[in-house]
Amino acid sequence: MKKIAIIMGSASDLPVAEEAVKALSEFAVPYEVMVCSAHRTPEDLRTFAAGAREAGFGALICIAGLAAHLAGAAAALTTLPVVGVPAASGSLQGLDALLSTAQMPPGIPVATVAIGAGRNAALLCVQMLAIEDASLAMQLASARERMASGIRDKNREVASALNQKEVQG
């Protein structure tokens, strides 16, 4: 199975990376985590991203705040899928990072998830790997059914607590 790279622009992005790690671990998807700045260590990023496919990676998750150039810089250096996760930081609390990550020029796409959404970034990568892995696809389907079941259980609890009939959905 291909592994997923989780690249943080700085160590302050660790809480977001931990959510991605947790999700990948739930599906037994191998991963590697690193800190690599698009601005402070650009040659390290170039070396890693350019060789990521040959190193067995299937996708890159790039977490960065403020100017958030990490995902775009990585996407420019590889043809692997790159998922950008804007991190909440600075006075705009991640809005600047969201816009920087989402507004890529034509030809260099970056999939962008919500501010701080490390889990969704990881799940998107799992879905990409599941395109060619039937076992992983089945695990994803089971996880979705567990989520749906949990919502139905909460619906029954709320309806019971409010002494109402269940809303049929």
Tab-separated table of C-alpha atoms in Angstrom:
chain	number	residue	atom	x	y	z
A	1	MET	CA	0.000	0.000	0.000
A	2	LYS	CA	1.187	3.511	-0.784
A	3	LYS	CA	1.995	5.722	2.183
A	4	ILE	CA	0.861	9.277	2.843
A	5	ALA	CA	3.201	12.152	3.659
A	6	ILE	CA	2.036	14.652	6.248
A	7	ILE	CA	4.127	17.795	5.908
A	8	MET	CA	3.792	20.599	8.431
A	9	GLY	CA	5.054	24.088	7.689
A	10	SER	CA	5.993	24.420	11.349
A	11	ALA	CA	5.797	22.400	14.542
A	12	SER	CA	2.854	24.552	15.655
A	13	ASP	CA	0.764	22.621	13.105
A	14	LEU	CA	1.158	19.411	15.131
A	15	PRO	CA	-2.428	19.303	16.508
A	16	VAL	CA	-3.797	19.300	12.941
A	17	ALA	CA	-1.276	16.656	11.897
A	18	GLU	CA	-2.264	14.484	14.854
A	19	GLU	CA	-5.855	14.393	13.590
A	20	ALA	CA	-4.610	13.244	10.186
A	21	VAL	CA	-2.410	10.590	11.810
A	22	LYS	CA	-5.341	9.316	13.846
A	23	ALA	CA	-7.519	8.925	10.734
A	24	LEU	CA	-4.799	7.202	8.711
A	25	SER	CA	-4.113	4.856	11.618
A	26	GLU	CA	-7.792	3.877	11.792
A	27	PHE	CA	-7.469	2.546	8.241
A	28	ALA	CA	-3.950	1.140	8.738
A	29	VAL	CA	-2.589	3.442	6.037
A	30	PRO	CA	1.147	3.991	6.454
A	31	TYR	CA	2.350	7.570	6.791
A	32	GLU	CA	5.365	9.718	7.504
A	33	VAL	CA	5.258	13.085	9.252
A	34	MET	CA	7.766	15.880	8.826
A	35	VAL	CA	8.262	19.606	9.334
A	36	CYS	CA	9.409	21.312	6.161
A	37	SER	CA	8.911	24.989	5.400
A	38	ALA	CA	8.295	26.235	1.862
A	39	HIS	CA	10.109	29.435	2.846
A	40	ARG	CA	12.770	28.380	5.352
A	41	THR	CA	13.786	24.993	3.920
A	42	PRO	CA	12.776	25.158	0.246
A	43	GLU	CA	15.534	22.795	-0.911
A	44	ASP	CA	14.405	20.151	1.596
A	45	LEU	CA	10.862	20.457	0.242
A	46	ARG	CA	12.139	20.245	-3.334
A	47	THR	CA	14.149	17.100	-2.604
A	48	PHE	CA	11.306	15.391	-0.768
A	49	ALA	CA	8.438	16.297	-3.125
A	50	ALA	CA	10.397	15.537	-6.286
A	51	GLY	CA	11.235	12.050	-5.000
A	52	ALA	CA	7.988	11.259	-3.179
A	53	ARG	CA	6.519	8.989	-5.868
A	54	GLU	CA	9.705	6.931	-6.091
A	55	ALA	CA	9.777	6.739	-2.281
A	56	GLY	CA	6.372	4.990	-2.254
A	57	PHE	CA	4.046	7.851	-1.410
A	58	GLY	CA	0.556	8.047	-2.911
A	59	ALA	CA	-0.378	11.567	-1.814
A	60	LEU	CA	0.880	14.489	0.254
A	61	ILE	CA	-0.978	16.351	2.988
A	62	CYS	CA	0.468	19.832	3.497
A	63	ILE	CA	-0.522	21.780	6.622
A	64	ALA	CA	0.363	25.465	6.829
A	65	GLY	CA	-0.908	28.753	8.168
A	66	LEU	CA	-0.440	32.403	7.231
A	67	ALA	CA	0.846	32.638	3.627
A	68	ALA	CA	0.357	28.855	3.333
A	69	HIS	CA	2.602	28.324	0.332
A	70	LEU	CA	3.545	24.786	1.375
A	71	ALA	CA	0.840	22.882	-0.527
A	72	GLY	CA	1.278	24.890	-3.709
A	73	ALA	CA	5.044	24.614	-3.601
A	74	ALA	CA	4.804	20.851	-3.081
A	75	ALA	CA	2.235	20.490	-5.881
A	76	ALA	CA	4.584	22.312	-8.242
A	77	LEU	CA	7.267	19.705	-7.526
A	78	THR	CA	5.284	16.459	-7.862
A	79	THR	CA	2.480	14.945	-9.897
A	80	LEU	CA	1.115	13.159	-6.822
A	81	PRO	CA	-2.158	14.455	-5.361
A	82	VAL	CA	-1.607	17.197	-2.792
A	83	VAL	CA	-4.197	18.002	-0.137
A	84	GLY	CA	-3.747	21.377	1.535
A	85	VAL	CA	-4.895	21.989	5.086
A	86	PRO	CA	-5.010	25.654	6.053
A	87	ALA	CA	-4.018	26.112	9.692
A	88	ALA	CA	-5.640	28.670	11.965
A	89	SER	CA	-2.986	31.223	12.839
A	90	GLY	CA	-2.337	34.930	12.823
A	91	SER	CA	-4.893	37.679	13.059
A	92	LEU	CA	-7.103	36.152	10.350
A	93	GLN	CA	-7.241	32.753	12.111
A	94	GLY	CA	-6.614	30.784	8.929
A	95	LEU	CA	-8.723	32.654	6.393
A	96	ASP	CA	-5.556	33.896	4.688
A	97	ALA	CA	-4.188	30.337	4.626
A	98	LEU	CA	-7.459	29.006	3.216
A	99	LEU	CA	-7.424	31.471	0.356
A	100	SER	CA	-3.714	30.935	-0.344
A	101	THR	CA	-4.198	27.164	-0.441
A	102	ALA	CA	-7.348	27.174	-2.548
A	103	GLN	CA	-6.320	29.784	-5.130
A	104	MET	CA	-3.864	27.770	-7.208
A	105	PRO	CA	-3.049	28.618	-10.824
A	106	PRO	CA	-4.385	26.410	-13.640
A	107	GLY	CA	-2.367	23.236	-14.081
A	108	ILE	CA	-1.113	22.925	-10.491
A	109	PRO	CA	-4.121	21.698	-8.487
A	110	VAL	CA	-4.260	21.429	-4.714
A	111	ALA	CA	-7.279	19.826	-3.076
A	112	THR	CA	-8.155	22.062	-0.146
A	113	VAL	CA	-10.077	21.126	2.984
A	114	ALA	CA	-11.449	23.352	5.728
A	115	ILE	CA	-9.277	25.266	8.163
A	116	GLY	CA	-7.744	22.787	10.597
A	117	ALA	CA	-9.394	19.772	8.935
A	118	GLY	CA	-6.523	17.305	9.206
A	119	ARG	CA	-8.934	14.403	9.577
A	120	ASN	CA	-10.765	15.222	6.339
A	121	ALA	CA	-7.454	15.594	4.507
A	122	ALA	CA	-6.450	12.117	5.641
A	123	LEU	CA	-9.830	10.635	4.737
A	124	LEU	CA	-9.601	12.175	1.270
A	125	CYS	CA	-6.214	10.490	0.836
A	126	VAL	CA	-7.672	7.183	2.038
A	127	GLN	CA	-10.406	7.551	-0.585
A	128	MET	CA	-7.751	8.125	-3.250
A	129	LEU	CA	-5.907	4.977	-2.223
A	130	ALA	CA	-9.198	3.059	-2.120
A	131	ILE	CA	-9.685	3.633	-5.857
A	132	GLU	CA	-7.403	0.655	-6.401
A	133	ASP	CA	-7.734	-1.099	-3.027
A	134	ALA	CA	-11.037	-2.956	-2.586
A	135	SER	CA	-10.331	-3.767	1.060
A	136	LEU	CA	-9.774	-0.113	1.872
A	137	ALA	CA	-12.943	0.800	-0.033
A	138	MET	CA	-14.903	-1.681	2.099
A	139	GLN	CA	-13.418	-0.180	5.276
A	140	LEU	CA	-14.515	3.276	4.140
A	141	ALA	CA	-18.039	2.035	3.415
A	142	SER	CA	-18.212	0.453	6.871
A	143	ALA	CA	-17.000	3.649	8.510
A	144	ARG	CA	-19.679	5.641	6.678
A	145	GLU	CA	-22.362	3.186	7.809
A	146	ARG	CA	-21.167	3.483	11.427
A	147	MET	CA	-21.459	7.281	11.130
A	148	ALA	CA	-24.973	6.991	9.726
A	149	SER	CA	-25.951	4.538	12.455
A	150	GLY	CA	-24.650	6.937	15.089
A	151	ILE	CA	-26.762	9.764	13.691
A	152	ARG	CA	-29.849	7.538	13.657
A	153	ASP	CA	-29.174	6.592	17.290
A	154	LYS	CA	-28.890	10.285	18.219
A	155	ASN	CA	-32.146	10.979	16.366
A	156	ARG	CA	-33.917	8.367	18.486
A	157	GLU	CA	-32.368	9.771	21.692
A	158	VAL	CA	-33.398	13.338	20.875
A	159	ALA	CA	-36.904	12.291	19.841
A	160	SER	CA	-37.268	10.268	23.032
A	161	ALA	CA	-35.921	13.073	25.214
A	162	LEU	CA	-38.348	15.534	23.677
A	163	ASN	CA	-41.199	13.023	23.821
A	164	GLN	CA	-41.743	13.266	20.076
A	165	LYS	CA	-42.110	10.820	17.277
A	166	GLU	CA	-38.903	10.060	15.341
A	167	VAL	CA	-38.433	12.131	12.279
A	168	GLN	CA	-38.351	9.801	9.305
A	169	GLY	CA	-35.355	10.440	7.060
